[in-house]
């Protein structure tokens, strides 16, 4: 089998050269990291589930006119995407206080914010992705004013749309992280949504029980992370059911068995 050229390996994904110029293949790993990669582990089947969830979310966002890098899913762990010039900023959208904002400002986790908050972090592993102000972005030229306006408007739109999707399956979208990239057309560029949207980069709480259905289960050593990710996929209608007869494949090799979610009743929706 011919080996594809690897362009980049990140913490949870690998990028390979795509079949046509301007395309890449995004491969989803099971590797999980937290606290700026100080904690490392694996969430069994995560890559398969995140590939599906991200495909679903990006496709639905595309239907409402949000431009994204997603072209199509290729197989259990890979999707074809447009190559972009990544803007070195993480946009965090917050509806409810949790995680770093609770620590930084002493706001109790679970406290709804007076209104949706956008935060910007500089993408730099060596610096631990520091929180930055819009002034830093302008000062160092990481994005133009127009790009900032486009990213902010798109992030709010994504938040409103996703909050509705998740609310309809009894999940509260607490916060999430977005990344954007530039695509060039001659001298002109525009900003499109890139990376992924999955329980790796979102806080998702069951609306009835408050149960965490996201990477905090891994960060906080709670266990049941694979089941939580699968539960999100199941509620989105991406797995047929939890009785072992669905079409998913946790290993992505066509040989996986379905873990019995009934053993994890606590994760089930009401
Ligand atoms: N997040 C992410 N990647 C990062 C930092 C944060 O996907 O490098 C997501 C995280 O999963 C959460 C939201 O962004 O949904 C806000 O994260 P927070 O700032 O609270 O950081 P944490 O304390 O979780 O690292």
Short mmCIF file of C-alpha atoms and ligand atoms in Angstrom, two decimals:
data_model
loop_
_atom_site.label_atom_id
_atom_site.label_comp_id
_atom_site.label_asym_id
_atom_site.label_seq_id
_atom_site.Cartn_x
_atom_site.Cartn_y
_atom_site.Cartn_z
CA UNK A 1 0.00 0.00 0.00
CA UNK A 2 1.41 3.38 -0.92
CA UNK A 3 2.03 5.69 2.00
CA UNK A 4 0.39 9.08 1.96
CA UNK A 5 2.39 12.12 2.79
CA UNK A 6 1.74 13.24 6.34
CA UNK A 7 1.44 17.01 6.59
CA UNK A 8 0.96 17.40 10.32
CA UNK A 9 0.31 15.36 13.45
CA UNK A 10 -1.64 17.02 16.25
CA UNK A 11 -2.80 15.73 19.62
CA UNK A 12 -6.04 14.18 18.35
CA UNK A 13 -5.73 14.25 14.58
CA UNK A 14 -3.33 13.65 11.70
CA UNK A 15 -3.46 15.57 8.43
CA UNK A 16 -2.41 13.88 5.19
CA UNK A 17 -2.04 15.26 1.71
CA UNK A 18 -5.39 15.08 -0.10
CA UNK A 19 -6.19 13.59 -3.51
CA UNK A 20 -6.38 17.02 -5.18
CA UNK A 21 -4.50 20.27 -4.66
CA UNK A 22 -6.16 22.35 -1.96
CA UNK A 23 -7.50 19.29 -0.12
CA UNK A 24 -6.32 17.35 2.92
CA UNK A 25 -7.38 14.16 4.66
CA UNK A 26 -8.12 14.59 8.36
CA UNK A 27 -7.63 11.38 10.39
CA UNK A 28 -9.20 11.19 13.87
CA UNK A 29 -7.13 9.38 16.51
CA UNK A 30 -8.27 7.89 19.82
CA UNK A 31 -5.51 9.78 21.63
CA UNK A 32 -6.69 12.21 24.26
CA UNK A 33 -4.75 14.93 26.01
CA UNK A 34 -5.62 17.50 28.63
CA UNK A 35 -3.97 20.34 30.53
CA UNK A 36 -1.77 21.32 27.60
CA UNK A 37 -0.83 17.67 26.97
CA UNK A 38 0.47 17.10 30.51
CA UNK A 39 -2.17 14.38 30.82
CA UNK A 40 -2.17 11.83 28.02
CA UNK A 41 -4.41 8.84 27.37
CA UNK A 42 -6.77 7.13 25.00
CA UNK A 43 -10.51 7.13 24.67
CA UNK A 44 -11.45 3.91 22.90
CA UNK A 45 -13.35 4.57 19.68
CA UNK A 46 -13.23 8.36 20.11
CA UNK A 47 -11.79 8.98 16.64
CA UNK A 48 -14.64 7.14 14.97
CA UNK A 49 -17.29 8.94 17.00
CA UNK A 50 -15.72 12.39 16.60
CA UNK A 51 -15.40 11.87 12.85
CA UNK A 52 -19.14 11.15 12.69
CA UNK A 53 -20.20 13.92 15.06
CA UNK A 54 -18.02 16.51 13.34
CA UNK A 55 -19.29 15.41 9.92
CA UNK A 56 -22.86 15.80 11.13
CA UNK A 57 -22.34 19.20 12.75
CA UNK A 58 -20.33 20.68 9.87
CA UNK A 59 -22.84 19.36 7.33
CA UNK A 60 -25.74 20.95 9.20
CA UNK A 61 -23.81 24.21 9.57
CA UNK A 62 -23.18 24.12 5.83
CA UNK A 63 -26.94 23.84 5.27
CA UNK A 64 -27.52 27.15 7.08
CA UNK A 65 -24.77 28.86 5.12
CA UNK A 66 -21.82 28.70 7.53
CA UNK A 67 -18.76 28.04 5.33
CA UNK A 68 -16.62 25.14 6.61
CA UNK A 69 -13.59 23.17 5.49
CA UNK A 70 -15.57 19.90 5.46
CA UNK A 71 -16.01 18.24 2.06
CA UNK A 72 -17.05 14.65 2.85
CA UNK A 73 -16.39 11.76 5.17
CA UNK A 74 -14.20 9.11 3.56
CA UNK A 75 -14.34 6.25 6.06
CA UNK A 76 -14.66 5.51 9.78
CA UNK A 77 -11.78 7.73 10.82
CA UNK A 78 -11.12 10.06 7.91
CA UNK A 79 -12.69 13.01 6.21
CA UNK A 80 -11.76 15.05 3.16
CA UNK A 81 -11.34 18.73 3.97
CA UNK A 82 -10.26 21.92 2.25
CA UNK A 83 -6.73 23.02 2.99
CA UNK A 84 -6.74 26.33 4.84
CA UNK A 85 -4.21 28.66 6.35
CA UNK A 86 -5.04 28.22 10.03
CA UNK A 87 -5.60 31.47 11.92
CA UNK A 88 -3.60 31.02 15.16
CA UNK A 89 -6.54 31.81 17.43
CA UNK A 90 -8.94 29.58 19.35
CA UNK A 91 -12.36 31.14 19.73
CA UNK A 92 -14.11 29.92 22.87
CA UNK A 93 -17.85 30.49 23.10
CA UNK A 94 -19.36 30.32 26.58
CA UNK A 95 -23.00 30.13 27.65
CA UNK A 96 -22.48 28.80 31.18
CA UNK A 97 -19.44 29.21 33.46
CA UNK A 98 -17.16 26.15 33.61
CA UNK A 99 -13.51 25.20 33.34
CA UNK A 100 -10.95 27.98 33.03
CA UNK A 101 -13.35 30.93 33.39
CA UNK A 102 -14.67 29.52 36.66
CA UNK A 103 -11.11 29.16 37.95
CA UNK A 104 -9.89 32.51 36.64
CA UNK A 105 -12.82 34.63 37.80
CA UNK A 106 -14.17 32.55 40.66
CA UNK A 107 -17.57 31.94 39.08
CA UNK A 108 -19.29 28.75 40.21
CA UNK A 109 -19.40 26.02 37.58
CA UNK A 110 -22.90 25.84 36.14
CA UNK A 111 -23.66 29.53 36.64
CA UNK A 112 -25.37 30.77 33.45
CA UNK A 113 -23.54 33.79 32.03
CA UNK A 114 -25.52 37.05 31.65
CA UNK A 115 -24.92 36.75 27.93
CA UNK A 116 -22.88 34.62 25.55
CA UNK A 117 -19.20 35.37 25.91
CA UNK A 118 -16.53 35.10 23.23
CA UNK A 119 -12.93 34.62 24.33
CA UNK A 120 -9.77 34.40 22.26
CA UNK A 121 -6.73 32.25 22.99
CA UNK A 122 -3.43 32.34 21.12
CA UNK A 123 -2.67 28.92 19.62
CA UNK A 124 0.78 28.15 20.93
CA UNK A 125 1.42 24.90 22.79
CA UNK A 126 4.73 26.10 24.23
CA UNK A 127 2.94 29.05 25.84
CA UNK A 128 -0.07 26.94 26.91
CA UNK A 129 -2.55 28.73 24.60
CA UNK A 130 -2.78 32.00 26.60
CA UNK A 131 -5.97 34.06 26.83
CA UNK A 132 -5.60 37.18 24.69
CA UNK A 133 -7.59 40.34 23.97
CA UNK A 134 -8.74 41.49 20.55
CA UNK A 135 -6.11 44.21 20.85
CA UNK A 136 -3.35 41.58 20.86
CA UNK A 137 -4.78 40.05 17.70
CA UNK A 138 -4.79 43.44 15.97
CA UNK A 139 -1.40 44.45 17.38
CA UNK A 140 0.39 41.31 16.22
CA UNK A 141 -1.62 40.98 12.98
CA UNK A 142 -2.89 37.45 13.70
CA UNK A 143 -6.19 38.34 12.00
CA UNK A 144 -7.55 41.47 10.33
CA UNK A 145 -10.43 43.50 11.76
CA UNK A 146 -12.70 42.18 9.04
CA UNK A 147 -11.68 38.58 9.79
CA UNK A 148 -12.34 39.20 13.49
CA UNK A 149 -15.83 40.47 12.67
CA UNK A 150 -16.51 37.46 10.45
CA UNK A 151 -15.23 35.01 13.09
CA UNK A 152 -17.27 36.63 15.86
CA UNK A 153 -20.47 36.68 13.79
CA UNK A 154 -20.00 33.06 12.67
CA UNK A 155 -19.20 31.91 16.22
CA UNK A 156 -22.43 33.42 17.56
CA UNK A 157 -24.38 31.87 14.70
CA UNK A 158 -22.78 28.47 15.33
CA UNK A 159 -23.59 28.81 19.03
CA UNK A 160 -27.26 29.63 18.44
CA UNK A 161 -27.69 26.81 15.96
CA UNK A 162 -25.82 24.19 18.00
CA UNK A 163 -27.47 25.22 21.28
CA UNK A 164 -30.80 24.45 19.59
CA UNK A 165 -29.66 21.13 18.16
CA UNK A 166 -28.28 19.99 21.51
CA UNK A 167 -31.27 21.32 23.50
CA UNK A 168 -33.53 19.20 21.31
CA UNK A 169 -31.69 16.09 22.55
CA UNK A 170 -31.70 17.26 26.18
CA UNK A 171 -28.07 18.43 26.19
CA UNK A 172 -26.88 21.86 27.36
CA UNK A 173 -24.12 23.36 25.24
CA UNK A 174 -22.07 24.92 28.03
CA UNK A 175 -19.07 26.09 26.01
CA UNK A 176 -16.99 25.10 23.01
CA UNK A 177 -13.90 25.97 21.02
CA UNK A 178 -13.76 26.89 17.34
CA UNK A 179 -10.89 27.31 14.92
CA UNK A 180 -10.94 29.16 11.63
CA UNK A 181 -8.81 29.15 8.51
CA UNK A 182 -8.25 31.37 5.49
CA UNK A 183 -8.80 30.25 1.93
CA UNK A 184 -7.34 32.29 -0.88
CA UNK A 185 -8.84 33.16 -4.24
CA UNK A 186 -6.19 35.19 -6.02
CA UNK A 187 -5.46 38.19 -3.83
CA UNK A 188 -8.64 37.75 -1.81
CA UNK A 189 -9.13 35.55 1.21
CA UNK A 190 -12.10 34.56 3.29
CA UNK A 191 -12.47 32.87 6.60
CA UNK A 192 -14.10 29.46 6.97
CA UNK A 193 -14.71 27.19 9.95
CA UNK A 194 -11.99 24.53 10.32
CA UNK A 195 -10.79 21.79 12.73
CA UNK A 196 -13.63 19.79 14.29
CA UNK A 197 -16.66 20.12 16.52
CA UNK A 198 -16.98 17.16 18.87
CA UNK A 199 -17.15 16.34 22.60
CA UNK A 200 -13.35 16.88 22.64
CA UNK A 201 -13.85 20.63 22.29
CA UNK A 202 -17.30 21.19 23.78
CA UNK A 203 -18.79 20.97 27.25
CA UNK A 204 -22.04 19.04 26.95
CA UNK A 205 -24.20 18.46 30.02
CA UNK A 206 -27.34 16.35 30.21
CA UNK A 207 -30.10 18.90 30.87
CA UNK A 208 -31.93 16.70 33.35
CA UNK A 209 -29.14 15.09 35.35
CA UNK A 210 -26.22 17.47 34.71
CA UNK A 211 -24.14 14.45 33.68
CA UNK A 212 -21.04 15.43 31.71
CA UNK A 213 -20.96 14.02 28.18
CA UNK A 214 -17.61 15.40 27.06
CA UNK A 215 -13.84 15.40 27.59
CA UNK A 216 -14.17 16.63 31.19
CA UNK A 217 -14.81 12.93 32.05
CA UNK A 218 -11.23 12.27 30.89
CA UNK A 219 -9.76 15.51 32.31
CA UNK A 220 -11.30 14.79 35.72
CA UNK A 221 -10.75 11.00 35.79
CA UNK A 222 -14.48 10.32 35.96
CA UNK A 223 -14.44 7.27 33.64
CA UNK A 224 -17.12 6.38 31.08
CA UNK A 225 -15.72 8.76 28.48
CA UNK A 226 -16.19 6.39 25.51
CA UNK A 227 -19.77 5.77 26.57
CA UNK A 228 -20.41 9.50 26.98
CA UNK A 229 -19.13 10.28 23.46
CA UNK A 230 -21.23 7.44 22.07
CA UNK A 231 -24.25 8.71 23.95
CA UNK A 232 -23.93 12.12 22.27
CA UNK A 233 -23.67 10.38 18.87
CA UNK A 234 -26.64 8.17 19.72
CA UNK A 235 -28.83 11.10 20.71
CA UNK A 236 -27.88 12.90 17.49
CA UNK A 237 -29.22 9.84 15.67
CA UNK A 238 -25.79 8.80 14.40
CA UNK A 239 -25.87 5.35 16.02
CA UNK A 240 -28.97 3.32 15.47
CA UNK A 241 -29.31 2.24 19.07
CA UNK A 242 -27.44 0.90 22.00
CA UNK A 243 -28.54 -2.72 21.71
CA UNK A 244 -25.52 -3.87 19.77
CA UNK A 245 -27.15 -3.70 16.35
CA UNK A 246 -25.85 -0.40 15.11
CA UNK A 247 -23.52 0.21 12.21
CA UNK A 248 -20.69 1.79 14.11
CA UNK A 249 -17.24 0.37 14.61
CA UNK A 250 -15.31 1.59 17.61
CA UNK A 251 -12.01 0.33 16.25
CA UNK A 252 -12.61 1.61 12.75
CA UNK A 253 -11.36 -1.72 11.40
CA UNK A 254 -14.67 -3.37 10.79
CA UNK A 255 -14.20 -5.75 13.70
CA UNK A 256 -15.38 -3.72 16.67
CA UNK A 257 -18.07 -4.74 19.06
CA UNK A 258 -20.54 -2.34 20.59
CA UNK A 259 -20.13 -1.67 24.26
CA UNK A 260 -23.36 -2.25 26.14
CA UNK A 261 -24.58 1.21 27.06
CA UNK A 262 -27.22 -0.24 29.34
CA UNK A 263 -24.33 -0.83 31.76
CA UNK A 264 -24.00 2.93 31.83
CA UNK A 265 -27.60 3.87 32.52
CA UNK A 266 -26.45 7.04 34.20
CA UNK A 267 -25.44 8.38 30.81
CA UNK A 268 -28.79 7.68 29.19
CA UNK A 269 -31.26 10.45 28.35
CA UNK A 270 -34.57 10.43 30.16
N1 LIG B 1 -11.07 23.82 24.61
C1 LIG B 1 -10.51 23.07 23.59
N2 LIG B 1 -9.15 23.12 23.39
C2 LIG B 1 -8.34 23.89 24.14
C3 LIG B 1 -8.91 24.65 25.19
C4 LIG B 1 -10.28 24.57 25.39
O1 LIG B 1 -11.21 22.38 22.87
O2 LIG B 1 -7.11 23.92 23.89
C5 LIG B 1 -12.52 23.77 24.82
C6 LIG B 1 -12.89 22.97 26.07
O3 LIG B 1 -13.17 21.64 25.74
C7 LIG B 1 -14.12 23.69 26.56
C8 LIG B 1 -13.95 25.13 26.07
O4 LIG B 1 -12.99 25.09 25.03
O5 LIG B 1 -15.28 23.16 25.94
C9 LIG B 1 -13.47 26.06 27.16
O6 LIG B 1 -12.34 25.52 27.78
P1 LIG B 1 -11.66 26.19 29.05
O7 LIG B 1 -11.12 27.53 28.66
O8 LIG B 1 -12.61 26.14 30.17
O9 LIG B 1 -10.37 25.33 29.28
P2 LIG B 1 -10.12 23.99 30.10
O10 LIG B 1 -10.01 24.41 31.53
O11 LIG B 1 -11.23 23.08 29.81
O12 LIG B 1 -8.83 23.52 29.47
#
